[in-house]
Short mmCIF file of C-alpha atoms in Angstrom, two decimals:
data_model
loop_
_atom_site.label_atom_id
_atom_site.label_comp_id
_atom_site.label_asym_id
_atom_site.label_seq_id
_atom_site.Cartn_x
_atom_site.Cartn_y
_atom_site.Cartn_z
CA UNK Z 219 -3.28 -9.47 26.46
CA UNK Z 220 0.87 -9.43 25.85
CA UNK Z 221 -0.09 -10.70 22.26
CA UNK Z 222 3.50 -10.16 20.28
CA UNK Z 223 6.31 -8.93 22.43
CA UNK Z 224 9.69 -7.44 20.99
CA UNK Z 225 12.57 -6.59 22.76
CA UNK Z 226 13.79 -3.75 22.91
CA UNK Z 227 12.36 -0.96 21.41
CA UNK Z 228 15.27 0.90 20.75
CA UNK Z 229 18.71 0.40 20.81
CA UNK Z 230 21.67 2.23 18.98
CA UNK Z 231 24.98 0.16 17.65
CA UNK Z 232 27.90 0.69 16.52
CA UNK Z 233 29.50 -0.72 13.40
CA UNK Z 234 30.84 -4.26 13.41
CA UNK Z 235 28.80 -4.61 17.26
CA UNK Z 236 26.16 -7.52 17.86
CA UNK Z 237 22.51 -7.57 18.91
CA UNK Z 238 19.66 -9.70 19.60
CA UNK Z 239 16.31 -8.80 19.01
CA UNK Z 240 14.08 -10.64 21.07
CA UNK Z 241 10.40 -11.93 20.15
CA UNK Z 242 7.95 -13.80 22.34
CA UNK Z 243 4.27 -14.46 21.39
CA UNK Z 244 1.62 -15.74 24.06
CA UNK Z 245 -1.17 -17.36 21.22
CA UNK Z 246 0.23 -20.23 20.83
CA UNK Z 247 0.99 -19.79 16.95
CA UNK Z 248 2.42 -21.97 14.65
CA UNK Z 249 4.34 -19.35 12.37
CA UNK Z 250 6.67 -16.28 13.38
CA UNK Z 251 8.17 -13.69 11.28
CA UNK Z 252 11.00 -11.31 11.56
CA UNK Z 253 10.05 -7.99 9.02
CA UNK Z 254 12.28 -5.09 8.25
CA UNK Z 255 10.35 -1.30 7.53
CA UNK Z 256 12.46 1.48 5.65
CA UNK Z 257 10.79 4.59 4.19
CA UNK Z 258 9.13 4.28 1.08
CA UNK Z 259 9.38 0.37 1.11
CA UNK Z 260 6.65 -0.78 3.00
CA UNK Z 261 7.99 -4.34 5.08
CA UNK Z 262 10.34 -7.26 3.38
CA UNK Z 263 10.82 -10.26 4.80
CA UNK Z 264 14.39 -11.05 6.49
CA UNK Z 265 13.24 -14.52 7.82
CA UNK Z 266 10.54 -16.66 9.33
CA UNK Z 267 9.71 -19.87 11.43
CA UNK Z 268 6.64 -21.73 9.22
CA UNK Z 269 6.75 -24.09 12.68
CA UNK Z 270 8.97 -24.92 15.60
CA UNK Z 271 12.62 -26.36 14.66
CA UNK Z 272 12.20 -24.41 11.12
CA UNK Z 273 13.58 -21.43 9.74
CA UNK Z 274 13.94 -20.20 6.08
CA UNK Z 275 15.37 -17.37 4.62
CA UNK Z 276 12.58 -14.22 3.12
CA UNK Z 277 13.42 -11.55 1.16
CA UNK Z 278 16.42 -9.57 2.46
CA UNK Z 279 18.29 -12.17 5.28
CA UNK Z 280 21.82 -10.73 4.67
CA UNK Z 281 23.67 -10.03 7.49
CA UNK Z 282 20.68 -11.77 10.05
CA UNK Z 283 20.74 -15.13 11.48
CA UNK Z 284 17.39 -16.65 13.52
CA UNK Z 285 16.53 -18.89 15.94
CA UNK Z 286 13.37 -20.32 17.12
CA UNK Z 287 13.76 -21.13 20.39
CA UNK Z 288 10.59 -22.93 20.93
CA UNK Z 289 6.88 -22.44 20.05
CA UNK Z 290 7.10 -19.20 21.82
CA UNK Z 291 10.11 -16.87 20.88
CA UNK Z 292 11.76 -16.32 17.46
CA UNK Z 293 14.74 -14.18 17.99
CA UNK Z 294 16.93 -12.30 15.18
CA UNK Z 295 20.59 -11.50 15.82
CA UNK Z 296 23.08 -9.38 13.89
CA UNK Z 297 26.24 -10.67 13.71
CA UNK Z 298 28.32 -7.15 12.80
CA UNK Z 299 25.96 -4.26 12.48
CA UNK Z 300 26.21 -1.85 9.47
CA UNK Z 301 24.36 1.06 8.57
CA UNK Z 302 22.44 -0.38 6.02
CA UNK Z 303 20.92 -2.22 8.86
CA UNK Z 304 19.15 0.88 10.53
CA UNK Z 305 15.56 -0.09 10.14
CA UNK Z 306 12.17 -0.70 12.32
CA UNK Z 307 12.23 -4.47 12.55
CA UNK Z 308 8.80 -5.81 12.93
CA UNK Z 309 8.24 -9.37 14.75
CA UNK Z 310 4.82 -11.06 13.53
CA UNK Z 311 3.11 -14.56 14.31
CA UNK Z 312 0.36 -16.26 12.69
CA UNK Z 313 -1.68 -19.08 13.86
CA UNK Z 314 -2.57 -21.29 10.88
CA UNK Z 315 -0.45 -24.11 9.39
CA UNK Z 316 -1.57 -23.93 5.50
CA UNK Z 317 -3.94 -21.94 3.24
CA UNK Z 318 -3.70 -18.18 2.30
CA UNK Z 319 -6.34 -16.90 5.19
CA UNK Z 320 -5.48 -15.45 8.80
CA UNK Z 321 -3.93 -11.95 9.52
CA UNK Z 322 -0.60 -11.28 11.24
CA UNK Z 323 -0.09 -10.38 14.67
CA UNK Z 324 2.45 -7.90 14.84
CA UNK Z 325 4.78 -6.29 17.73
CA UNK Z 326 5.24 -2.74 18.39
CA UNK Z 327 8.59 -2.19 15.97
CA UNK Z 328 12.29 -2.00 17.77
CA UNK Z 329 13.51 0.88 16.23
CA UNK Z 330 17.59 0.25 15.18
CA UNK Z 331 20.39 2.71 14.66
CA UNK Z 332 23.53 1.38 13.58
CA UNK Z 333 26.64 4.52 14.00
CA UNK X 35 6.82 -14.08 -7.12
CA UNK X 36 4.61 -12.22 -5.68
CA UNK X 37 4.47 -8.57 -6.30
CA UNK X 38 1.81 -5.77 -4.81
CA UNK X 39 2.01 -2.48 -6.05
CA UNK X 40 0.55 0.52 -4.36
CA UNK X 41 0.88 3.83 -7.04
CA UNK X 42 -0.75 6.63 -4.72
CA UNK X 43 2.13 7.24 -2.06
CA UNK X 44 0.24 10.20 -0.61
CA UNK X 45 -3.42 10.87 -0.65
CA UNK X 46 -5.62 13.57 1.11
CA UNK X 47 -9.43 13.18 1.81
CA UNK X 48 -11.74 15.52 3.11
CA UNK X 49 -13.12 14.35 6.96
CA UNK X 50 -16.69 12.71 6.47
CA UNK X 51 -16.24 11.67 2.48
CA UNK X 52 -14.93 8.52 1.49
CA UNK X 53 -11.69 7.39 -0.17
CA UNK X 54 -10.18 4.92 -2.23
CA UNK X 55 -6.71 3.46 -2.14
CA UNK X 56 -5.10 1.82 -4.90
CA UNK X 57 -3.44 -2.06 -4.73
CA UNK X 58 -2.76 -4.06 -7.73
CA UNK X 59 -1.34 -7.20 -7.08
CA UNK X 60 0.60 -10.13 -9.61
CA UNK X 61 0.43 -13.82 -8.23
CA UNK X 62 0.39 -17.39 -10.45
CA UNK X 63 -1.18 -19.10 -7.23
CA UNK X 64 -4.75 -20.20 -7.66
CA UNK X 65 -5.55 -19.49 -4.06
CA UNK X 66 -4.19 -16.64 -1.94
CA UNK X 67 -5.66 -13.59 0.21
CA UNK X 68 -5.14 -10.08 0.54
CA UNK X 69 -4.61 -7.87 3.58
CA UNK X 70 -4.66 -4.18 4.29
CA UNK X 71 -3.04 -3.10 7.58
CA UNK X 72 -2.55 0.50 9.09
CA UNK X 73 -0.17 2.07 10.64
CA UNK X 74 -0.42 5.09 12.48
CA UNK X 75 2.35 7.51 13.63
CA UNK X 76 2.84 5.40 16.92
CA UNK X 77 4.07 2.64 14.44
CA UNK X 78 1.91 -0.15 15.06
CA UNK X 79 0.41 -2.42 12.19
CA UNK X 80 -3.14 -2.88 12.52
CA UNK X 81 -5.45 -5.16 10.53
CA UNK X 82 -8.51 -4.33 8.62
CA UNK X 83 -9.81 -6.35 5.95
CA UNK X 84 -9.35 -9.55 4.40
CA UNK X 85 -10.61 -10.95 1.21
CA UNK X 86 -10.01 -14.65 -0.32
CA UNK X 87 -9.28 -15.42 -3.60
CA UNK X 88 -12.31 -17.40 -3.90
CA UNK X 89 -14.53 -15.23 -1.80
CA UNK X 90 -17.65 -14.26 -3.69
CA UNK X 91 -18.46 -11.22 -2.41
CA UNK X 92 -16.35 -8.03 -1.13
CA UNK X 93 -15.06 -8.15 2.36
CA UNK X 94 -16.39 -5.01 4.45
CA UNK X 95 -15.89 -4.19 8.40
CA UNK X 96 -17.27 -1.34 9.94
CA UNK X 97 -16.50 1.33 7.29
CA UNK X 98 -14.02 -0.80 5.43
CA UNK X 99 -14.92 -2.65 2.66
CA UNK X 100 -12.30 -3.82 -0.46
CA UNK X 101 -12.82 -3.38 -3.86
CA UNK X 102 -11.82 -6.68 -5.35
CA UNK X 103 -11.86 -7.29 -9.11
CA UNK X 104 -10.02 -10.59 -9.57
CA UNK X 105 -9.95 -10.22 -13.52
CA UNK X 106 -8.13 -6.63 -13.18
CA UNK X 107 -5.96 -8.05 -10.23
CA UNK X 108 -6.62 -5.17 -8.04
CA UNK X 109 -8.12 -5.40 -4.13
CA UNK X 110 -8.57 -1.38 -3.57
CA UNK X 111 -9.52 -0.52 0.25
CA UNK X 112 -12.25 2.12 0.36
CA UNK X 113 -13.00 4.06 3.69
CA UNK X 114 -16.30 5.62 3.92
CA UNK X 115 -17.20 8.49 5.76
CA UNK X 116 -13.66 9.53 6.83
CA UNK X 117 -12.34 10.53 10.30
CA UNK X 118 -9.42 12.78 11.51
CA UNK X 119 -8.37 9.14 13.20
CA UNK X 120 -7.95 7.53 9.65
CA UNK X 121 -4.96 9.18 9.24
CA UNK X 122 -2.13 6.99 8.80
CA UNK X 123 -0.50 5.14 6.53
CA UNK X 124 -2.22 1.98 4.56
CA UNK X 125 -0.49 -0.92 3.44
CA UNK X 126 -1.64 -3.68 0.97
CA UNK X 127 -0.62 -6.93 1.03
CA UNK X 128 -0.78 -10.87 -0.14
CA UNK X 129 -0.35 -14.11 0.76
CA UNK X 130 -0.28 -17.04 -1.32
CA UNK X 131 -2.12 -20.44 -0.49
CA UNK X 132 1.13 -22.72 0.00
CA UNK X 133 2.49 -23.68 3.45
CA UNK X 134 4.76 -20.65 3.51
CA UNK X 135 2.43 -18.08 5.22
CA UNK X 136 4.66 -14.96 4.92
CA UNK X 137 2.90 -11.59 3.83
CA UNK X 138 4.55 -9.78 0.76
CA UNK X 139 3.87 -5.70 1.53
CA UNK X 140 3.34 -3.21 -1.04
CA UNK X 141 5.32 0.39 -0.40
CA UNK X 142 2.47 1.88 1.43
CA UNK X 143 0.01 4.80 0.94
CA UNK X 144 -0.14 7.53 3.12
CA UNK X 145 -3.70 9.29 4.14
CA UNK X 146 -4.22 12.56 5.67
CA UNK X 147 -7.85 13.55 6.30
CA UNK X 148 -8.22 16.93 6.57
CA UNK X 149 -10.69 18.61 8.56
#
């Protein structure tokens, strides 16, 4: 059972360089989410994917730009790294359309060092 | 906006007793749900509990239940009968009942059962 997969776990950048994280999920979900984690602040939102052809913006989407490739993968890129951007990024999916119900399904965390 | 607040950010329990973490949560939707996840030191996020705003009764599974008092706004997660395993930290969290299905994350509460 894949479930959520991120790619990669870790990876270290330099200022100004460019990454892709990668995200597939194998349920069949409607919904994917891209989630930052710093100490003492729990997860914000960068971005999400309600469906397939949509993305919005969440919380913190400075300096991120998405893509939702199909049904399956939702990936997050960063244009020009910066420190501020050293984080555990957390992809998630969710398989309902509408109401407040139905848990997350969350990958294992790429941990990101930006130089 | 939705806001959840977690006040404890460190809590210690003796193993076998039972605990109580704090979440307070501030929401103008009529219908939304709350979550607690944990996350261990591997870094995973793993579901718990779930309650509905309109649930009648308390959610519980396994040795999980949550506290929810709708008029006070609060959805505390109580552990019974603690286990070295519990530790970890515990996050709160809501969703609201519109078609955007992101999770908003409180800061987190870290547990350490002692022994």
């Amino acid at each position: 059972n894949a479930g959520v997969t991120q790619t990669p776990k870790f990876q270290v950048l330099k200022t100004g360089q460019s990454m892709t994280l990668q995200c597939a999920q194998d349920m069949n979900h409607n919904s994917m989410y891209w989630y930052r984690q710093d100490p003492g602040m729990g997860l914000r939102l960068i971005y999400y994917s309600a469906s397939e052809g949509t993305t919005d913006k969440g919380e913190v989407p400075n300096g991120y730009n998405v893509s939702r490739l199909n049904k399956r993968e939702f990936s997050l890129r960063l244009e020009s790294a910066a420190p501020s951007q050293t984080s555990v990024y957390f992809c998630a999916s969710n398989p309902r359309g509408q109401g407040a119900g139905g848990e997350l399904f969350f990958g294992e965390g790429s941990r990101l060092t930006v130089l | 906006a939705q806001k959840i607040t977690q006040t404890q950010p460190g809590m210690f329990v003796q193993e076998k007793e039972a605990v109580t973490l704090d979440c307070t949560y501030d929401t103008s939707d009529p219908s939304y749900g709350l979550f607690w996840y944990k996350q261990p030191s591997s870094g995973e996020m793993i579901f718990l509990i779930y309650q509905g705003s309109y649930d009648q009764q308390n959610a519980t599974e396994g040795r999980y239940s949550l506290n929810f008092q709708k008029a006070r706004k609060s959805a505390n997660l109580v552990i019974s009968a603690s286990q070295l395993g519990d530790s970890a930290m515990y996050f709160c969290a809501m969703r609201g009942g519109g078609s955007a299905r992101q999770l908003t994350f409180g800061s987190g509460t870290q547990l350490t059962v002692l022994p």
